[in-house]
Amino acid sequence: MKVTLPNNSVLEMEPGSTILDCVKKIGPGLAKSALAAIYNGKELDLSRTLTEDGSLRVLTHQNPESLELVRHSTAHLMAMAVSELFPGTLLTIGPVIENGFYYDFDSTHKFSPEDFPAIEEKMKELAKKDFPVERSEMARGDAIAYYKDPSHREPYKVEMMEEWTDEKVSFYKQGPFSDLCRGPHVPATGKLQHFKLLSVAGAYWRGDEKRPMLQRIYATAFLNKEDLEKHLFQLEEAKKRDHRKVGKELDYFHLEEGSPGMVFWHARGWRLYTKLMEYIRVKLARRGYQEVRTPEVVEKNLFVKSGHVANYADLMFFTESENREFVIKPMNCPCHVEIFKQGIKSFRDLPIRLAEFGKCHRNELAGVMHGLMRVRGFTQDDAHIFCTVDQIADEVADFCRLLQEVYADFGFNEIIVKLADRPPKRVGGDEVWTTAEAALKEACQRAGMSYELNPGEGAFYGPKLEFTLKDSLGRHWQCGTIQVDFNTAGRLSAEYVASDGSKIAPVMLHRAVFGSLERFIGILIENFAGDLPLWINPQQIRILPVSEKFLDAAAELNQKLLDAGFFSEVDVRNDKIGFKIREGEREKVPYLVILGDKELQSGKISLRKRKTGDLGAFSLDEAMEKFKLEISSRGA
RNA sequence: GCCCAAAUAGCUCAGCGGUAGAGCACUUCCUUGGUAAGGAAGAGGUCCCGGGUUCGAGUCCCGGUUUGGGCUCCA
């Protein structure tokens, strides 16, 4: 049998040899460090027997592809440790996830982080024993019978296997522990060294709330110690940056028990909020959007006609007055349609782009609220573009460019685009869907964005693009979206007069760049760890008088800065300058101005930049130029 | 909505059947200063809400609310 290596050399192997035999032939060092191999494009265990000619690539700790393998094998190691420490625990599944893996257990023992050291110790002990990990196969029926036997009862495994159609299933055995698994795995438990248990949480069997609640242990594993430590450091960093914590420290907002999921914006947070609105408002005006404002309390009937009450009632707040029923609007679209319907629209008027900072309320499930990221009352930077089918591509392409421009201004340069196409249940003919999907694809191309397909995930009324940005810690946040809608305008009897005089319902494009102002602010806080760039920072300058003698001079300077449009304030407290500097740094004020005798004598001010330190003396004009430059360049 | 946990001073938290505590912040006084914490004194609490157990409940039990970690869902 011929085995081709990556350097194109060919090894001649006896029939019946395993991959490991092959690797040994390449070199004993490689055989020692090998974890698995890719043979003819398939990832396989080293113990697998070669049955055909092929090309071989050996995976070691050096290869990024090994990460999933190691994580999955570590999941088995964790399951083994848990089984030994807590006999009677039932096994379910232990998949690899983005930054690690988890394993779901059904156990009478209630796991808590206090169990982690013992489990980790056990894992290390089992790893040290270096059990070989051995693959075996069994007929599916036999495996089911085996797992039904009371002495090794695993009902969850039985349920999974009963749904499969494979004739044979594979098991992986390490020492006394074995688990149903497709593999592949590392050759021995000794290869597993860099892991950490992270958290424990409830999770339904198969994500179904009617099924038993299992206990999920989240953990992670890496190929080397440095990567593990780097990841653990990032988790710590993320915790420090938590927008709920930072937002409170910076006095941006608070939430309270009486209004769950509704934000009380404090002066500073609201300054940031309005800054973002002003920023996007200018961009929209230049692209031909018309900003409008519609009511938050709307007659229920409008949302009955739009279909929201039928499909969305669980998430809506209702109210009534004078025997009439109203809704607190959960979205702005029907209101924008009402504006569109005022007067007669011609095809010449299209596209019409109606934008609104629309405050919406959704009665989200109690368990899903999360700081600013998931709230019940929020404001979308919403707009609806009423257009013809032919105009979709142009409008979407223009939106994609707008979105790129905006995200780049905030320093987000990596954007993931997902195209969700036609779902099984949908309205509209196939030819319209095809046109719309093609238009979205074309728009992405024109904007130079590559997209992943999210098959069947579109809304019932049309396909959509979803935009996810990556923050400074590499975390993903879905913000922007543009959705094609063939349904709503027609339902609400909105139409335009076409060139042939017929009346046609326009296509509606629902779109948002930030998504919601609340969520976007949460993302900004975490991305910048509270150190917002000067151009959006609601605190820009704080004047620190060296002693009370300089309070008047400080007030005068403060007024000049306020007149010039900067956010400035004076620390009037009777404390030493060192203390005020410390406080200013702690409260993340970008610039501190020290004002004392020296400054009054020289007519200059002393500037101190956060995290950098003393910048020296500047005339007021020089300092303001400096601020303006930093603001216009949007520098961080 | 479901599982688990938490809720004590403005903030961060300790106390876990026997008279409510600390640090920071706040107020007053002393100090009037030069690039990351000057000193002293004072004030501040329905211990989330409602029931129960007990001679006695922040503390134990039950119910509710909110928050947190997840599941599911989503801007």
XYZ file of C-alpha atoms (C1' of nucleotides) in Angstrom:
711
model
C 0.000 0.000 0.000
C 1.309 3.466 -0.856
C 1.140 6.312 1.646
C 2.051 9.764 0.379
C 3.475 12.263 2.884
C 3.126 16.067 2.711
C 6.664 16.327 1.248
C 5.502 14.032 -1.589
C 7.688 11.126 -0.492
C 5.925 7.762 -0.567
C 6.015 5.068 2.102
C 5.311 1.468 1.194
C 3.245 -0.141 3.971
C 2.213 -3.735 4.619
C -1.538 -4.355 4.341
C -3.046 -4.282 7.830
C -0.668 -1.609 9.137
C -2.063 1.139 11.259
C -1.534 4.842 10.913
C 0.743 4.665 13.945
C 2.944 2.073 12.197
C 3.232 4.524 9.371
C 4.118 7.412 11.669
C 6.737 5.276 13.429
C 8.316 4.671 10.087
C 8.542 8.412 9.508
C 10.286 8.926 12.810
C 10.127 7.863 16.456
C 9.987 11.490 17.628
C 6.910 12.172 15.534
C 5.305 8.939 16.722
C 5.719 10.166 20.272
C 4.136 13.542 19.676
C 1.448 12.482 17.196
C -2.158 13.030 18.333
C -4.111 11.910 15.271
C -3.810 12.076 11.528
C -5.608 13.325 8.480
C -5.773 10.498 5.941
C -7.276 11.279 2.569
C -8.881 14.332 4.118
C -10.456 12.466 7.027
C -9.365 12.980 10.615
C -8.608 9.549 12.088
C -7.182 7.918 15.212
C -3.597 6.729 15.047
C -4.817 3.210 15.798
C -6.912 2.985 12.629
C -5.877 0.382 10.091
C -5.015 1.587 6.595
C -7.264 0.064 3.966
C -6.345 2.037 0.876
C -3.599 4.130 -0.675
C -3.676 7.723 0.391
C -2.040 10.882 1.605
C -1.170 11.250 5.262
C -0.722 14.311 7.398
C 0.170 13.800 11.058
C -1.371 16.092 13.666
C 0.636 17.127 16.734
C 0.365 19.873 19.321
C 1.805 22.185 16.664
C -1.278 21.969 14.421
C -4.282 24.197 15.086
C -6.544 21.386 13.854
C -5.546 19.432 16.946
C -7.334 21.862 19.236
C -10.797 20.371 18.686
C -9.407 16.906 19.079
C -7.728 17.710 22.372
C -10.838 19.470 23.654
C -13.048 16.560 22.788
C -10.671 14.080 24.382
C -10.497 16.298 27.449
C -14.296 16.189 27.601
C -14.041 12.390 27.832
C -11.371 12.731 30.504
C -13.668 15.031 32.471
C -16.580 12.593 32.089
C -14.325 9.800 33.313
C -13.241 11.815 36.352
C -16.840 12.737 37.159
C -17.958 9.104 36.806
C -15.265 7.951 39.214
C -15.912 10.680 41.774
C -19.696 10.547 41.544
C -20.768 6.986 40.727
C -24.213 6.698 39.220
C -23.847 9.847 37.143
C -25.464 9.364 33.741
C -23.575 10.473 30.657
C -25.075 12.411 27.774
C -23.008 14.444 25.339
C -19.796 16.452 25.550
C -19.258 18.563 22.460
C -16.557 21.073 21.617
C -17.710 24.698 21.543
C -16.067 27.916 20.453
C -13.689 28.407 23.350
C -13.672 24.994 24.963
C -16.173 22.249 25.566
C -18.882 21.106 27.935
C -20.305 17.844 29.137
C -23.913 17.394 30.256
C -24.478 15.037 33.176
C -27.536 13.701 34.904
C -26.536 13.243 38.526
C -28.092 13.232 41.956
C -25.023 15.160 43.097
C -25.444 18.907 42.648
C -22.275 20.150 41.027
C -20.788 23.457 42.103
C -17.499 25.225 41.421
C -16.356 23.861 44.776
C -16.202 20.432 43.121
C -13.880 21.705 40.404
C -10.526 21.307 42.205
C -11.339 17.676 43.024
C -12.471 16.938 39.467
C -9.430 18.682 38.006
C -7.149 16.736 40.362
C -8.810 13.513 39.307
C -8.408 14.448 35.658
C -4.701 15.118 36.173
C -4.330 11.818 37.981
C -6.084 9.922 35.167
C -4.059 11.776 32.546
C -0.855 10.854 34.341
C -1.787 7.171 34.204
C -1.620 7.646 30.439
C -4.378 5.155 29.602
C -4.381 4.243 25.935
C -7.569 5.475 24.232
C -8.912 2.501 22.307
C -11.538 2.528 19.618
C -13.934 -0.343 19.110
C -17.077 -0.907 17.108
C -20.309 -2.637 17.974
C -23.523 -3.291 16.098
C -25.951 -0.519 16.994
C -28.558 -2.988 18.276
C -25.999 -4.645 20.552
C -24.838 -1.284 21.845
C -28.427 -0.337 22.689
C -28.932 -3.611 24.504
C -25.659 -3.063 26.354
C -26.682 0.385 27.548
C -30.134 -0.869 28.528
C -28.578 -3.433 30.838
C -29.068 -2.247 34.432
C -25.382 -2.727 35.260
C -24.305 -0.057 32.755
C -27.506 1.831 32.238
C -27.167 4.974 30.047
C -30.697 5.926 28.924
C -29.570 9.105 27.145
C -27.119 7.147 25.015
C -29.874 4.647 24.203
C -32.177 7.436 23.081
C -29.535 8.881 20.770
C -28.643 5.544 19.262
C -32.262 4.632 18.670
C -32.562 7.658 16.400
C -29.477 6.862 14.376
C -29.492 4.765 11.234
C -25.833 3.631 11.236
C -25.333 -0.106 11.414
C -22.307 0.170 13.634
C -21.430 2.576 16.399
C -18.004 3.257 17.874
C -16.817 3.346 21.454
C -13.727 4.839 22.969
C -12.292 3.169 26.027
C -9.642 4.584 28.307
C -8.810 2.423 31.324
C -12.065 1.374 32.965
C -14.086 4.161 31.293
C -15.724 3.938 27.907
C -18.040 6.279 26.062
C -20.070 6.141 22.883
C -18.340 8.476 20.468
C -17.596 9.044 16.804
C -14.046 10.155 17.599
C -11.325 10.644 16.749
C -9.349 10.995 19.941
C -5.792 11.436 21.116
C -3.955 8.087 21.481
C -3.588 8.258 25.268
C -4.822 10.337 28.193
C -1.286 11.520 28.917
C -1.597 13.915 25.989
C -4.166 15.960 27.882
C -2.527 18.534 30.119
C -3.762 22.077 29.678
C -7.364 22.278 30.825
C -9.527 24.190 33.278
C -13.092 23.763 34.515
C -14.973 27.035 34.245
C -18.599 26.958 35.291
C -21.630 24.832 35.888
C -25.143 25.517 34.633
C -28.424 23.813 33.965
C -29.259 22.778 30.425
C -32.209 20.844 29.106
C -31.656 17.495 27.487
C -31.645 18.371 23.797
C -32.488 21.994 24.569
C -36.109 21.056 25.162
C -37.674 22.574 28.258
C -40.017 19.619 28.593
C -37.068 17.224 28.909
C -34.991 16.684 32.054
C -32.707 19.447 33.247
C -29.128 18.265 33.113
C -26.060 19.733 34.738
C -23.607 21.163 32.280
C -19.986 21.641 33.232
C -18.209 24.134 31.009
C -14.470 23.764 30.654
C -11.723 24.559 28.269
C -8.505 22.993 27.022
C -5.630 24.204 24.901
C -2.652 22.778 23.094
C -0.144 24.502 25.328
C 0.098 26.256 28.651
C 0.556 29.731 27.146
C -2.682 29.561 25.150
C -4.593 28.343 28.189
C -3.232 31.140 30.355
C -3.942 33.711 27.671
C -7.530 32.519 27.446
C -8.012 32.559 31.221
C -6.568 36.070 31.284
C -9.069 37.151 28.623
C -11.924 35.753 30.679
C -10.716 37.811 33.650
C -10.393 40.854 31.432
C -13.923 40.374 30.095
C -15.224 40.234 33.666
C -13.455 43.499 34.498
C -14.952 45.131 31.425
C -18.508 44.007 32.126
C -20.645 46.953 31.026
C -22.946 46.527 34.022
C -20.033 47.060 36.388
C -18.271 49.762 34.371
C -21.553 51.520 33.573
C -22.275 51.801 37.284
C -18.761 52.938 38.152
C -18.889 55.629 35.478
C -22.399 56.667 36.519
C -23.871 56.036 33.051
C -27.116 54.304 34.004
C -28.904 52.104 36.469
C -31.606 49.478 36.440
C -34.092 48.985 39.194
C -36.386 46.362 40.549
C -39.575 48.284 39.781
C -38.946 48.444 36.017
C -37.219 45.253 35.027
C -35.429 45.531 31.717
C -35.879 49.312 31.445
C -32.878 51.581 31.663
C -32.599 54.727 33.799
C -30.025 56.746 31.888
C -27.966 59.119 34.029
C -26.588 62.384 32.652
C -23.303 60.949 31.460
C -24.785 57.858 29.851
C -27.436 59.936 28.141
C -24.747 62.279 26.801
C -23.145 59.268 25.127
C -26.542 58.090 23.898
C -27.430 61.427 22.295
C -23.932 61.688 20.824
C -24.490 58.399 19.012
C -27.858 59.580 17.721
C -26.369 62.832 16.432
C -23.596 60.911 14.741
C -25.883 58.523 12.894
C -28.440 61.260 12.137
C -25.882 63.144 10.043
C -24.952 59.995 8.130
C -28.596 59.172 7.376
C -29.493 62.661 6.216
C -26.639 62.534 3.706
C -27.983 59.271 2.311
C -31.465 60.537 1.666
C -33.182 59.190 4.761
C -35.994 61.235 6.282
C -36.116 61.111 10.057
C -39.615 60.723 11.481
C -41.166 60.167 14.890
C -44.114 57.890 15.610
C -46.113 57.155 18.776
C -45.163 54.522 21.323
C -48.755 53.820 22.311
C -50.697 52.768 19.228
C -54.193 51.441 18.625
C -54.089 47.672 18.857
C -55.857 47.236 15.553
C -52.870 48.431 13.540
C -50.790 45.604 15.013
C -53.629 43.149 14.443
C -53.662 44.061 10.759
C -49.891 43.855 10.528
C -50.033 40.339 11.947
C -47.960 41.134 15.021
C -50.717 40.424 17.514
C -51.224 36.981 15.995
C -47.541 36.055 15.942
C -45.922 38.212 18.541
C -48.461 38.754 21.334
C -46.351 37.013 23.988
C -43.717 39.661 23.560
C -46.053 42.648 23.536
C -47.231 45.010 26.248
C -50.887 45.949 26.049
C -52.830 48.759 27.635
C -56.293 50.244 27.407
C -58.027 53.529 27.917
C -61.612 54.691 27.383
C -62.581 51.136 26.443
C -60.113 51.053 23.591
C -57.210 48.679 23.377
C -53.709 49.855 22.676
C -50.283 48.292 22.335
C -46.944 49.678 23.414
C -45.234 49.247 20.066
C -42.742 46.390 19.890
C -41.416 47.599 16.547
C -41.761 50.606 14.323
C -42.641 49.136 10.953
C -46.450 49.500 11.007
C -46.096 53.121 12.097
C -43.769 53.870 9.208
C -46.227 52.251 6.837
C -48.870 54.641 8.170
C -46.624 57.572 7.235
C -45.982 56.089 3.813
C -49.723 55.784 3.248
C -50.328 59.501 3.708
C -50.875 60.884 0.236
C -50.510 59.049 -3.081
C -47.071 57.647 -3.881
C -45.764 57.202 -7.398
C -43.011 54.823 -8.497
C -41.089 58.063 -9.088
C -41.110 58.732 -5.331
C -39.356 55.461 -4.545
C -37.249 54.635 -2.753
C -38.602 56.362 0.332
C -36.351 55.921 3.369
C -38.010 56.614 6.704
C -35.716 56.603 9.723
C -36.591 56.781 13.390
C -34.881 56.429 16.711
C -37.829 54.276 17.589
C -38.391 53.399 21.188
C -39.797 49.895 21.380
C -40.963 47.728 24.247
C -40.932 43.965 24.211
C -42.043 41.873 27.097
C -39.043 39.577 27.014
C -39.002 36.427 29.130
C -37.893 37.185 32.673
C -34.807 35.022 32.405
C -33.296 36.649 29.336
C -32.596 40.199 30.496
C -28.956 41.116 30.617
C -27.764 44.639 31.486
C -27.983 46.812 28.379
C -27.544 43.890 26.026
C -31.042 42.520 26.408
C -33.711 44.860 27.744
C -37.460 45.337 27.540
C -37.413 48.989 26.548
C -34.917 49.958 23.887
C -34.379 52.306 20.998
C -33.496 51.046 17.557
C -31.693 53.158 14.991
C -34.440 51.902 12.754
C -35.360 52.730 9.194
C -37.637 51.309 6.557
C -36.891 51.677 2.910
C -39.945 51.442 0.674
C -38.788 50.424 -2.774
C -39.390 48.265 -5.852
C -37.944 44.789 -6.262
C -35.450 46.212 -8.758
C -34.162 48.696 -6.225
C -33.343 46.141 -3.521
C -29.755 45.506 -4.602
C -28.838 49.204 -4.763
C -30.385 49.936 -1.407
C -28.803 46.963 0.315
C -25.395 47.736 -1.167
C -25.645 51.314 0.031
C -26.631 50.091 3.470
C -23.667 47.705 3.586
C -21.324 50.572 2.836
C -22.947 52.725 5.504
C -22.585 49.941 8.029
C -18.909 49.406 7.215
C -18.268 53.119 7.488
C -19.982 53.354 10.877
C -18.349 50.267 12.379
C -14.941 51.449 11.186
C -15.466 54.806 12.920
C -15.789 52.892 16.181
C -12.747 50.785 15.413
C -14.638 47.624 14.470
C -13.015 46.439 11.265
C -13.912 42.803 11.313
C -17.519 42.158 10.340
C -19.123 38.760 9.864
C -22.070 38.721 7.457
C -24.683 35.997 7.428
C -27.259 35.636 4.696
C -30.408 33.917 5.913
C -32.411 32.628 2.964
C -35.912 31.230 2.430
C -37.379 29.217 5.294
C -39.814 26.351 4.689
C -42.794 28.453 5.846
C -42.909 31.674 3.886
C -45.023 34.165 1.957
C -44.340 35.328 -1.591
C -43.578 33.432 -4.773
C -40.312 31.640 -5.425
C -39.293 34.027 -8.194
C -39.506 37.025 -5.840
C -37.428 35.164 -3.237
C -34.848 34.297 -5.846
C -34.614 37.931 -6.926
C -34.322 39.134 -3.343
C -31.697 36.565 -2.352
C -29.704 37.373 -5.471
C -29.996 41.084 -4.652
C -28.577 40.513 -1.153
C -25.685 38.486 -2.562
C -24.975 41.085 -5.200
C -25.060 43.857 -2.589
C -22.507 42.036 -0.426
C -20.221 41.632 -3.399
C -20.521 45.269 -4.353
C -19.673 46.296 -0.781
C -16.721 43.906 -0.783
C -18.157 41.803 2.027
C -18.015 38.031 2.022
C -20.919 36.245 3.643
C -21.760 32.896 5.151
C -25.024 31.270 4.185
C -27.508 30.610 6.964
C -29.855 28.311 5.063
C -33.555 28.434 5.858
C -33.105 31.025 8.618
C -34.781 33.943 6.867
C -37.959 35.532 8.207
C -41.212 34.216 6.770
C -41.610 37.524 4.941
C -38.197 37.696 3.284
C -34.459 36.942 3.384
C -32.051 38.975 5.500
C -28.452 39.869 6.168
C -27.162 39.864 9.717
C -23.992 41.669 10.669
C -21.860 40.562 13.587
C -18.901 42.589 14.771
C -15.863 41.344 16.624
C -14.696 43.343 19.632
C -11.226 43.884 21.056
C -11.433 40.635 23.024
C -12.491 38.708 19.933
C -16.078 38.345 21.106
C -18.933 38.416 18.595
C -21.907 40.766 18.789
C -24.805 40.794 16.376
C -25.791 44.404 15.773
C -26.829 45.441 12.308
C -29.412 43.783 10.111
C -31.234 44.372 6.861
C -34.344 42.362 6.098
C -36.337 42.218 2.904
C -40.086 42.200 3.532
C -42.625 41.310 0.843
C -45.478 41.085 3.281
C -46.062 43.984 5.664
C -46.725 46.828 3.222
C -49.345 44.784 1.401
C -51.017 43.649 4.622
C -51.403 47.261 5.666
C -52.666 48.300 2.180
C -49.690 50.493 1.371
C -49.178 50.905 -2.359
C -47.642 53.066 -5.020
C -48.750 53.803 -8.554
C -46.555 51.987 -11.068
C -45.610 53.344 -14.497
C -48.499 51.454 -16.079
C -50.951 52.991 -13.637
C -51.453 49.838 -11.588
C -51.205 49.908 -7.801
C -48.472 47.804 -6.259
C -47.392 47.162 -2.679
C -43.794 48.293 -2.215
C -41.067 46.052 -0.871
C -39.961 47.132 2.593
C -36.393 46.878 3.795
C -36.093 46.849 7.579
C -32.626 47.914 8.633
C -30.568 49.026 11.609
C -26.863 49.744 11.961
C -26.391 49.817 15.726
C -29.299 47.456 16.287
C -30.305 49.109 19.515
C -28.624 52.105 21.104
C -28.680 50.280 24.435
C -26.894 47.194 23.199
C -24.424 49.181 21.138
C -23.467 51.265 24.166
C -22.982 48.068 26.164
C -20.676 46.775 23.435
C -18.751 50.055 23.301
C -18.216 50.042 27.064
C -16.871 46.496 26.984
C -14.825 46.975 23.836
C -13.049 50.024 25.221
C -13.144 48.836 28.845
C -14.833 52.156 29.674
C -12.076 54.234 28.048
C -14.199 55.602 25.246
C -12.489 57.598 22.511
C -12.666 61.320 23.137
C -15.212 61.966 20.378
C -17.938 59.970 22.115
C -16.691 60.097 25.694
C -19.290 61.872 27.822
C -16.499 63.002 30.128
C -13.752 64.775 28.265
C -11.990 67.235 30.520
C -11.819 67.717 34.283
C -10.164 70.744 35.826
C -8.297 70.143 39.085
C -7.524 73.307 41.057
C -4.374 72.817 43.145
C -6.093 74.434 46.112
C -9.290 76.288 46.914
C -7.570 79.542 46.005
C -7.900 78.610 42.348
C -11.601 77.749 42.296
C -12.569 80.997 40.562
C -9.938 80.592 37.893
C -11.076 76.993 37.414
C -14.709 78.062 36.977
C -13.651 80.631 34.409
C -11.598 78.126 32.428
C -14.405 75.572 32.665
C -16.850 78.061 31.136
C -14.491 78.681 28.216
C -14.259 74.954 27.533
C -18.026 74.511 27.820
C -18.544 77.451 25.442
C -16.266 75.734 22.954
C -18.503 72.646 23.133
C -16.387 70.329 25.274
C -17.691 68.251 28.163
C -15.777 69.848 31.013
C -16.167 69.955 34.771
C -14.298 71.128 37.872
C -13.281 68.958 40.805
C -14.185 71.408 43.558
C -13.445 69.072 46.454
C -11.129 70.233 49.219
C -8.507 67.572 48.595
C -4.891 67.414 47.605
C -3.979 67.409 43.929
C -2.602 63.859 44.152
C -5.960 62.614 45.356
C -7.868 64.419 42.615
C -5.571 62.959 39.966
C -6.091 59.504 41.369
C -9.849 59.973 41.304
C -9.755 61.382 37.765
C -7.806 58.369 36.543
C -10.090 55.997 38.382
C -13.165 57.606 36.818
C -11.521 57.304 33.391
C -11.548 61.024 32.547
C -9.529 61.373 29.299
C -7.915 64.740 30.126
C -7.145 66.340 33.469
C -6.188 70.011 33.652
C -4.060 71.036 36.638
C -4.565 74.638 37.613
C -2.464 76.445 40.255
C -0.059 79.304 40.783
C 2.292 78.173 38.056
C -0.455 78.216 35.452
C -1.873 81.563 36.527
C 1.624 83.080 36.322
C 2.430 81.660 32.890
C -1.039 81.947 31.390
C -0.820 78.314 30.300
C -2.583 75.196 31.535
C -1.033 71.862 32.494
C -2.529 68.848 30.736
C -2.527 65.271 31.897
C -3.735 62.462 29.640
C -5.243 59.373 31.142
C -2.861 56.417 31.245
C -0.099 58.548 29.691
C 0.585 61.098 32.414
C 1.776 64.706 32.441
C 1.851 66.265 28.953
C 3.258 69.612 30.090
C 2.059 73.184 29.562
C -0.239 74.332 26.773
C -1.899 77.638 25.981
C -5.683 77.285 26.070
C -5.833 77.614 22.269
C -3.208 74.909 21.786
C -5.040 72.591 24.154
C -8.383 73.118 22.425
C -6.788 72.514 19.011
C -5.383 69.274 20.368
C -8.797 68.159 21.658
C -10.499 69.105 18.400
C -7.963 67.174 16.369
C -8.410 64.088 18.495
C -12.186 64.381 18.221
C -12.265 64.870 14.446
C -9.859 61.984 13.882
C -12.029 59.783 16.123
C -8.828 58.515 17.733
C -9.078 56.257 20.717
C -40.874 30.631 30.999
C -37.361 26.520 33.048
C -32.840 24.874 36.475
C -29.276 26.707 40.095
C -27.536 30.725 43.141
C -27.788 35.573 45.320
C -30.245 40.042 47.692
C -27.293 43.540 54.487
C -25.293 51.500 54.607
C -24.687 55.522 48.427
C -20.722 51.574 46.589
C -17.851 46.835 47.538
C -18.681 43.241 50.968
C -18.356 40.602 56.193
C -21.850 38.629 59.796
C -25.478 32.919 59.210
C -30.553 31.896 65.852
C -29.196 36.164 71.040
C -28.361 44.591 71.068
C -26.643 45.443 62.821
C -20.337 45.611 61.080
C -15.755 47.081 57.890
C -13.418 49.800 53.876
C -14.520 53.540 50.421
C -17.996 57.511 49.536
C -20.881 61.458 52.359
C -21.123 65.855 56.284
C -18.287 69.064 59.625
C -13.620 70.714 61.369
C -8.187 71.074 60.820
C -5.084 71.446 56.603
C -4.260 75.163 51.220
C -1.268 71.557 48.783
C 2.045 70.507 42.303
C 0.992 64.956 38.917
C -2.261 58.075 41.572
C -4.929 57.961 48.617
C -3.225 64.461 54.389
C -5.672 64.154 59.465
C -9.838 64.057 63.103
C -14.859 63.726 64.328
C -19.879 62.736 62.754
C -24.088 61.057 60.294
C -26.018 57.027 57.726
C -29.945 50.425 57.835
C -37.971 48.155 57.235
C -30.758 43.399 56.704
C -35.608 42.858 48.943
C -41.244 41.927 50.016
C -45.093 38.658 52.467
C -46.042 34.578 55.529
C -44.314 30.624 58.977
C -41.059 28.046 62.861
C -38.950 29.915 67.590
C -38.854 32.779 74.127
C -36.055 35.261 70.210
C -35.106 35.447 62.779
C -30.431 39.305 58.079
C -29.574 34.313 59.964
C -33.987 28.428 59.574
C -38.630 27.048 56.385
C -42.488 28.409 52.495
C -44.290 31.909 48.715
C -43.204 36.270 45.697
C -39.931 40.118 43.302
C -35.412 41.380 41.182
C -30.469 40.263 39.853
C -26.547 36.777 38.328
C -24.895 31.986 35.724
C -27.103 28.853 32.089
C -31.192 26.677 28.763
C -34.626 28.571 25.199
C -35.429 33.140 22.629
C -33.544 37.761 20.544
C -32.075 44.208 18.664
